[in-house]
Amino acid sequence: MSDVRPVQMSSPVLTVRQVDAYHAITVVAPGIAERFRSGQFVAVAVGGEHSSMLTRRVFAIHEVKPDYGGTVEFLFTVRGRGTAWLAERRSRDLLDVIGPLGRPFPLPRDPVNCVLVGGGAGSAPLFPLAHALRRRGCRVDFVLGAATASRVFSAITARRIAETATFTTDDGSFGTRGRVTDVLDQVIDDACSDVVYACGPMPMLREVTAAAARHGIPIQVSVEETMACGTGVCMSCVVPVVGEDGITRMARACVDGPVFRGERVRFDDVGTIPFDALGAPGWKARASGEDRAREAG
Amino acid sequence: MIPDLRIGLGEWELANPVMTAAGCAGSGRELARFFDIARIGAVVTKSVTLEPRAGRPAPRIAETPSGVLSAVGLQGPGIDVLLQRDLPWLLSRGARVVVSVAGGSADEYAELARRLSEAPGVAMIEVNLSSPDPARGGRHFVQDSAAAARVVGAVRENARADIPVFAKLSPDVSDLVGLAADCVEAGADGLAMINTVRGMAIDADTLRPAVAGGMGGLSGPAIRPIAVACVYQVHAALPEVPIVGMGGVRTGADAMEFLLAGASAVAVGSALFHDPSACVRVVRELERELVDRGVERVGSLVGAAHRTAGAAGVAAE
């Protein structure tokens, strides 16, 4: 669990605006802004005090500014009643916000070359990361992909911050037609990247992790998993992750993540309980088998 | 006037009647980031099993109108980790700790009770009876009074005498009062009710059940009237048996409703998903409710609905 203590605040909305195909809300939340580290997220209550919608909606923090004592901006897409309600907020409305939540992106100690890979709205948390890396003297290269041009988030900002910015779209309406992984190997080679940071859908993270492995460089992924509380109590956002001891656990994306080392996430088993995970039917058999192997060896 | 929020639960006294509900407070650490866990009546742990459990695959939780449908499958690290890591930590923070136990046989429950009795600081054991009984095709213990009573009896026999044992009942049974009486007969010092109500939601986009387990347990304000009815009914039949009431407690007024129905304490469950500081807020709001009504002692509310409006209710039938 992250050491940074989150706070729960009633935060006034500053602005609600459209950014490309997304909505962006900025709220005044000094306690969250001053604690924030890139990769962390907020959990927002929707529908008002007596809402029938009981689970929180969780969004990566896209930008933090010192204005008004500290503001926080997050992006969202209208997907259901909760996000539709959020899109209807106006300035000065109050939002019940908890944050900053989750394990942030670890930053390199030395100035190294970093490639940041984002898919769709998953690009959002990479922007504060890019700023943090630049402040440390790191080279930043962006690779951003989406289904179509309007869903590529903040291409202009990406170009401004990064040494290079490469874009891909499924329909070819912007940048290269195809997936981020179609161009990633080339970017890693050209930029002599030392580390990869990625955020986006699980299948994309799996492919990006494979690419990092091919180049023998470390990768940090921020997983997108549905969360109901964001604080670690509901146990809904579990992902099979291999621990340092080699044992797979059903890790909670909200408090154990959302950032994990890519090679630790068992992408092929996401959505299942792997047979050998701690507490799954096969884990004990496997553990005792290993003991036997050690004894034999 | 500051109302007296202390409440007796059988032999055991709580600083106030608000607890967390099993499975909704993590290990305690998660919520301790938002409030001082020593300030609430008690922290109830996730149901602990003898061995680690990986739980069920995602999706595990779906939102329904005023409710939460869940099928987590008792994911947890097992009793060893609870005793070595979580329990000492909770005690070091000054929390009063109720340990919820779940198992696959009366023997497993008995072993859990023995292990917990050797550890210092366990204030109460709550017996989760909504765990599948492999000997009976995976039906829950709670669905057969005799099986439930056997489990409760095993826990009572193996738990230290000074640790109260509460049986957690489910509303999905044909004779709740009979089940409650059988559990008390078997040695339960009190009852916790209700566990989640069986429910289902289907996702129209994926054409699949909204939780991977198919059916899940419904909690939240959607089930509060069911829970209040269960508490009311059982308190009427067994007025001497202490009850911890739960099911959709979100506000101080909700807590008071359970007390009036006959509960001596309440547990806050899925409201913690929505508001991690719900427990302390409910304590504060409950105190406000008492002040507004000039009630000096929270205990005087317990079962009050049976003494006053109850008569009118019977007349109306």
XYZ file of C-alpha atoms in Angstrom, chain B:
317
model
C -26.221 16.921 26.967
C -23.872 14.367 25.433
C -25.749 11.112 24.960
C -24.244 7.898 26.307
C -23.313 5.816 23.282
C -21.952 2.836 25.219
C -23.823 -0.336 24.506
C -23.853 -3.813 25.936
C -23.670 -6.777 23.604
C -24.315 -9.623 25.998
C -21.425 -9.516 28.457
C -19.379 -7.327 26.162
C -19.513 -3.542 26.247
C -18.751 -1.374 23.222
C -17.795 2.305 23.271
C -20.465 2.901 20.652
C -22.759 0.688 18.601
C -21.088 1.096 15.189
C -18.880 -1.655 13.756
C -17.583 -2.483 10.307
C -19.222 -5.404 8.504
C -17.178 -8.476 7.640
C -15.472 -8.261 4.275
C -15.970 -4.511 3.908
C -13.041 -3.162 5.927
C -10.076 -4.891 4.338
C -7.420 -5.633 6.934
C -8.239 -2.438 8.831
C -5.205 -0.646 7.466
C -7.028 0.621 4.403
C -9.658 2.414 6.486
C -7.166 3.578 9.137
C -5.856 5.978 6.499
C -9.196 7.809 6.718
C -10.150 7.658 10.419
C -8.986 6.423 13.809
C -10.230 2.842 13.948
C -10.143 2.930 17.760
C -13.040 5.375 17.666
C -15.653 2.946 16.398
C -17.342 0.174 18.351
C -15.338 -2.607 16.718
C -13.559 -3.624 13.533
C -14.822 -6.876 12.033
C -12.215 -8.630 9.891
C -12.771 -10.244 6.527
C -13.880 -13.830 7.045
C -10.709 -15.753 7.716
C -10.139 -19.326 6.539
C -7.551 -21.876 7.664
C -5.718 -21.803 4.338
C -5.164 -18.848 1.992
C -7.957 -18.342 -0.532
C -7.590 -16.765 -3.985
C -11.289 -15.984 -4.327
C -13.260 -15.766 -7.530
C -12.274 -14.311 -10.888
C -13.126 -10.728 -11.903
C -15.559 -9.148 -12.444
C -16.417 -9.556 -8.781
C -18.570 -6.530 -8.141
C -21.410 -4.836 -9.991
C -23.388 -1.775 -9.057
C -27.176 -2.208 -8.925
C -29.824 0.376 -7.959
C -28.995 1.360 -4.362
C -27.041 -1.853 -4.093
C -23.788 -3.649 -4.672
C -23.727 -7.175 -6.058
C -20.572 -9.003 -5.103
C -18.949 -12.385 -5.563
C -15.439 -12.029 -4.161
C -15.203 -15.588 -2.880
C -13.504 -14.946 0.471
C -10.095 -14.011 -0.929
C -7.701 -13.860 1.994
C -4.271 -14.886 3.229
C -5.508 -17.369 5.859
C -5.445 -17.546 9.663
C -1.635 -17.538 10.024
C -1.282 -14.147 8.380
C -4.235 -12.769 10.358
C -2.635 -13.848 13.641
C 0.889 -12.762 12.738
C 0.237 -9.554 10.848
C -3.297 -8.121 10.896
C -4.519 -8.841 14.434
C -1.448 -7.435 16.245
C -1.562 -4.363 14.029
C -5.267 -3.739 14.762
C -4.681 -4.197 18.505
C -1.689 -1.856 18.421
C -4.015 0.810 17.043
C -6.412 0.338 19.949
C -9.157 -1.275 17.861
C -11.596 -3.754 19.343
C -11.424 -6.711 17.006
C -14.128 -9.122 15.945
C -12.805 -11.972 13.821
C -15.177 -13.431 11.253
C -14.479 -17.097 10.518
C -15.434 -19.274 7.549
C -14.681 -22.889 6.758
C -15.672 -25.944 4.793
C -16.540 -28.177 7.762
C -17.395 -27.950 11.453
C -13.855 -29.198 12.158
C -12.322 -26.310 10.246
C -14.474 -23.813 12.156
C -13.459 -25.512 15.410
C -9.780 -25.263 14.523
C -10.171 -21.554 13.703
C -11.873 -20.997 17.072
C -9.028 -22.798 18.880
C -6.360 -20.785 17.099
C -8.123 -17.498 17.794
C -8.537 -18.388 21.460
C -4.789 -18.808 21.841
C -4.213 -15.293 20.477
C -4.635 -12.357 22.813
C -7.097 -9.617 22.038
C -9.878 -11.257 20.025
C -12.980 -9.564 21.416
C -15.557 -11.680 19.622
C -15.871 -14.377 16.967
C -18.471 -13.994 14.250
C -19.356 -17.241 12.516
C -19.937 -16.719 8.793
C -22.425 -19.466 8.010
C -22.820 -18.471 4.350
C -19.877 -20.601 3.327
C -20.424 -23.645 1.123
C -20.563 -27.033 2.817
C -18.752 -29.487 0.500
C -20.405 -32.405 2.289
C -23.793 -31.172 1.103
C -23.119 -30.294 -2.523
C -21.923 -26.785 -1.752
C -25.139 -25.590 -0.093
C -24.393 -23.000 2.533
C -24.315 -24.167 6.151
C -26.905 -21.524 6.950
C -29.455 -23.187 4.660
C -29.797 -26.143 6.985
C -30.473 -25.305 10.627
C -28.855 -28.522 11.850
C -25.637 -27.895 9.875
C -25.539 -24.283 11.030
C -26.072 -25.328 14.653
C -23.321 -27.937 14.370
C -20.867 -25.296 13.169
C -21.883 -22.783 15.846
C -21.628 -25.504 18.495
C -18.154 -26.442 17.295
C -16.988 -22.841 17.510
C -18.550 -22.307 20.964
C -16.956 -25.477 22.342
C -13.515 -24.591 21.056
C -13.491 -20.874 21.689
C -12.280 -19.501 25.001
C -15.234 -19.037 27.359
C -14.751 -15.274 27.627
C -14.944 -14.712 23.867
C -18.538 -14.232 22.732
C -19.569 -16.175 19.635
C -22.070 -14.616 17.252
C -23.748 -16.500 14.413
C -24.148 -14.556 11.174
C -27.470 -15.348 9.567
C -28.625 -15.075 5.986
C -32.088 -13.924 4.932
C -32.171 -16.597 2.200
C -33.724 -19.237 4.471
C -37.254 -20.463 4.925
C -37.414 -20.185 8.715
C -35.158 -17.440 10.011
C -36.517 -17.476 13.567
C -36.106 -21.256 13.762
C -32.530 -20.964 12.481
C -31.771 -18.211 15.013
C -33.207 -20.290 17.859
C -31.190 -23.350 16.777
C -27.971 -21.315 16.678
C -28.638 -19.909 20.150
C -29.499 -23.394 21.402
C -26.157 -24.601 19.986
C -24.315 -21.989 22.016
C -24.347 -18.723 20.070
C -24.060 -15.783 22.455
C -25.624 -13.498 19.902
C -26.617 -13.073 16.278
C -25.350 -10.967 13.404
C -27.839 -10.302 10.665
C -28.132 -10.110 7.782
C -25.588 -11.435 5.360
C -26.060 -10.437 1.709
C -29.180 -11.433 -0.203
C -28.735 -13.642 -3.242
C -29.073 -11.607 -6.416
C -28.105 -11.371 -10.042
C -27.535 -8.730 -12.681
C -26.928 -9.334 -16.379
C -24.827 -7.062 -18.557
C -26.762 -6.274 -21.740
C -23.553 -5.531 -23.671
C -21.595 -8.668 -22.863
C -24.794 -10.764 -22.526
C -23.147 -12.282 -19.461
C -23.919 -12.138 -15.753
C -22.407 -8.929 -14.350
C -20.285 -10.832 -11.835
C -18.202 -13.783 -12.953
C -19.723 -16.054 -10.330
C -23.149 -15.658 -11.991
C -25.121 -14.974 -8.864
C -23.752 -12.773 -6.128
C -24.629 -11.320 -2.759
C -26.619 -8.095 -2.787
C -25.819 -5.471 -0.159
C -26.461 -1.768 0.311
C -29.561 0.318 1.036
C -31.536 -1.856 -1.409
C -31.653 -4.620 1.223
C -32.186 -2.483 4.322
C -35.938 -3.120 4.655
C -35.274 -6.865 4.427
C -32.601 -6.616 7.112
C -34.748 -4.496 9.430
C -37.597 -7.002 9.073
C -35.246 -9.887 9.942
C -33.918 -8.114 13.037
C -37.428 -7.150 14.120
C -38.748 -10.678 13.694
C -35.894 -12.378 15.525
C -35.822 -9.827 18.348
C -39.550 -10.374 18.855
C -39.005 -14.121 19.184
C -35.728 -14.024 21.143
C -35.725 -10.681 23.013
C -32.844 -11.668 25.317
C -30.421 -12.495 22.502
C -28.133 -9.619 21.472
C -28.196 -8.785 17.761
C -25.752 -6.898 15.547
C -27.897 -5.521 12.731
C -26.588 -4.817 9.245
C -27.720 -4.392 5.676
C -27.623 -0.994 4.007
C -26.609 1.144 6.972
C -25.467 4.398 5.396
C -26.511 7.105 7.902
C -27.101 7.626 11.608
C -30.832 7.431 10.953
C -30.351 4.018 9.313
C -28.417 2.834 12.368
C -31.202 4.048 14.642
C -33.750 2.114 12.598
C -31.865 -1.122 13.324
C -31.653 -0.287 17.036
C -35.386 0.374 17.179
C -36.000 -2.967 15.464
C -34.048 -4.743 18.191
C -30.364 -4.636 17.293
C -27.929 -3.595 20.032
C -25.261 -2.601 17.520
C -24.992 -2.094 13.787
C -22.359 -2.878 11.202
C -21.579 -0.659 8.221
C -20.778 -2.653 5.111
C -20.832 -1.636 1.474
C -21.304 2.026 2.472
C -17.556 1.833 3.208
C -16.922 1.294 -0.502
C -18.646 4.593 -1.176
C -17.431 6.512 1.857
C -14.367 5.126 3.658
C -15.131 7.283 6.688
C -18.766 6.131 6.872
C -18.364 4.465 10.299
C -17.280 7.598 12.173
C -19.841 9.645 10.274
C -22.604 7.223 11.317
C -21.462 7.487 14.965
C -21.608 11.275 14.717
C -24.991 11.254 12.996
C -26.407 8.750 15.444
C -25.334 10.976 18.308
C -27.090 13.882 16.568
C -30.273 11.806 16.223
C -30.217 11.100 19.964
C -29.609 14.751 20.861
C -32.445 15.872 18.587
C -34.804 13.485 20.329
C -33.552 14.087 23.837
C -32.491 10.458 24.209
C -29.800 10.180 26.895
C -28.745 6.578 26.469
C -28.496 4.768 23.139
C -29.381 1.497 24.885
C -32.864 2.773 25.622
C -33.646 2.678 21.898
C -32.927 -1.041 21.485
C -36.127 -2.782 20.494
C -38.216 0.326 21.143
C -40.316 -0.304 18.048
C -41.662 -3.428 19.707
C -42.838 -1.527 22.754
C -44.553 1.388 21.062
C -45.511 1.280 17.394
C -45.416 -2.505 17.550
C -48.840 -2.690 19.162
C -50.353 -0.485 16.452
C -48.667 -2.638 13.816
C -50.264 -5.784 15.177
C -53.642 -4.065 15.365
C -53.385 -3.023 11.732
C -52.884 -6.616 10.634
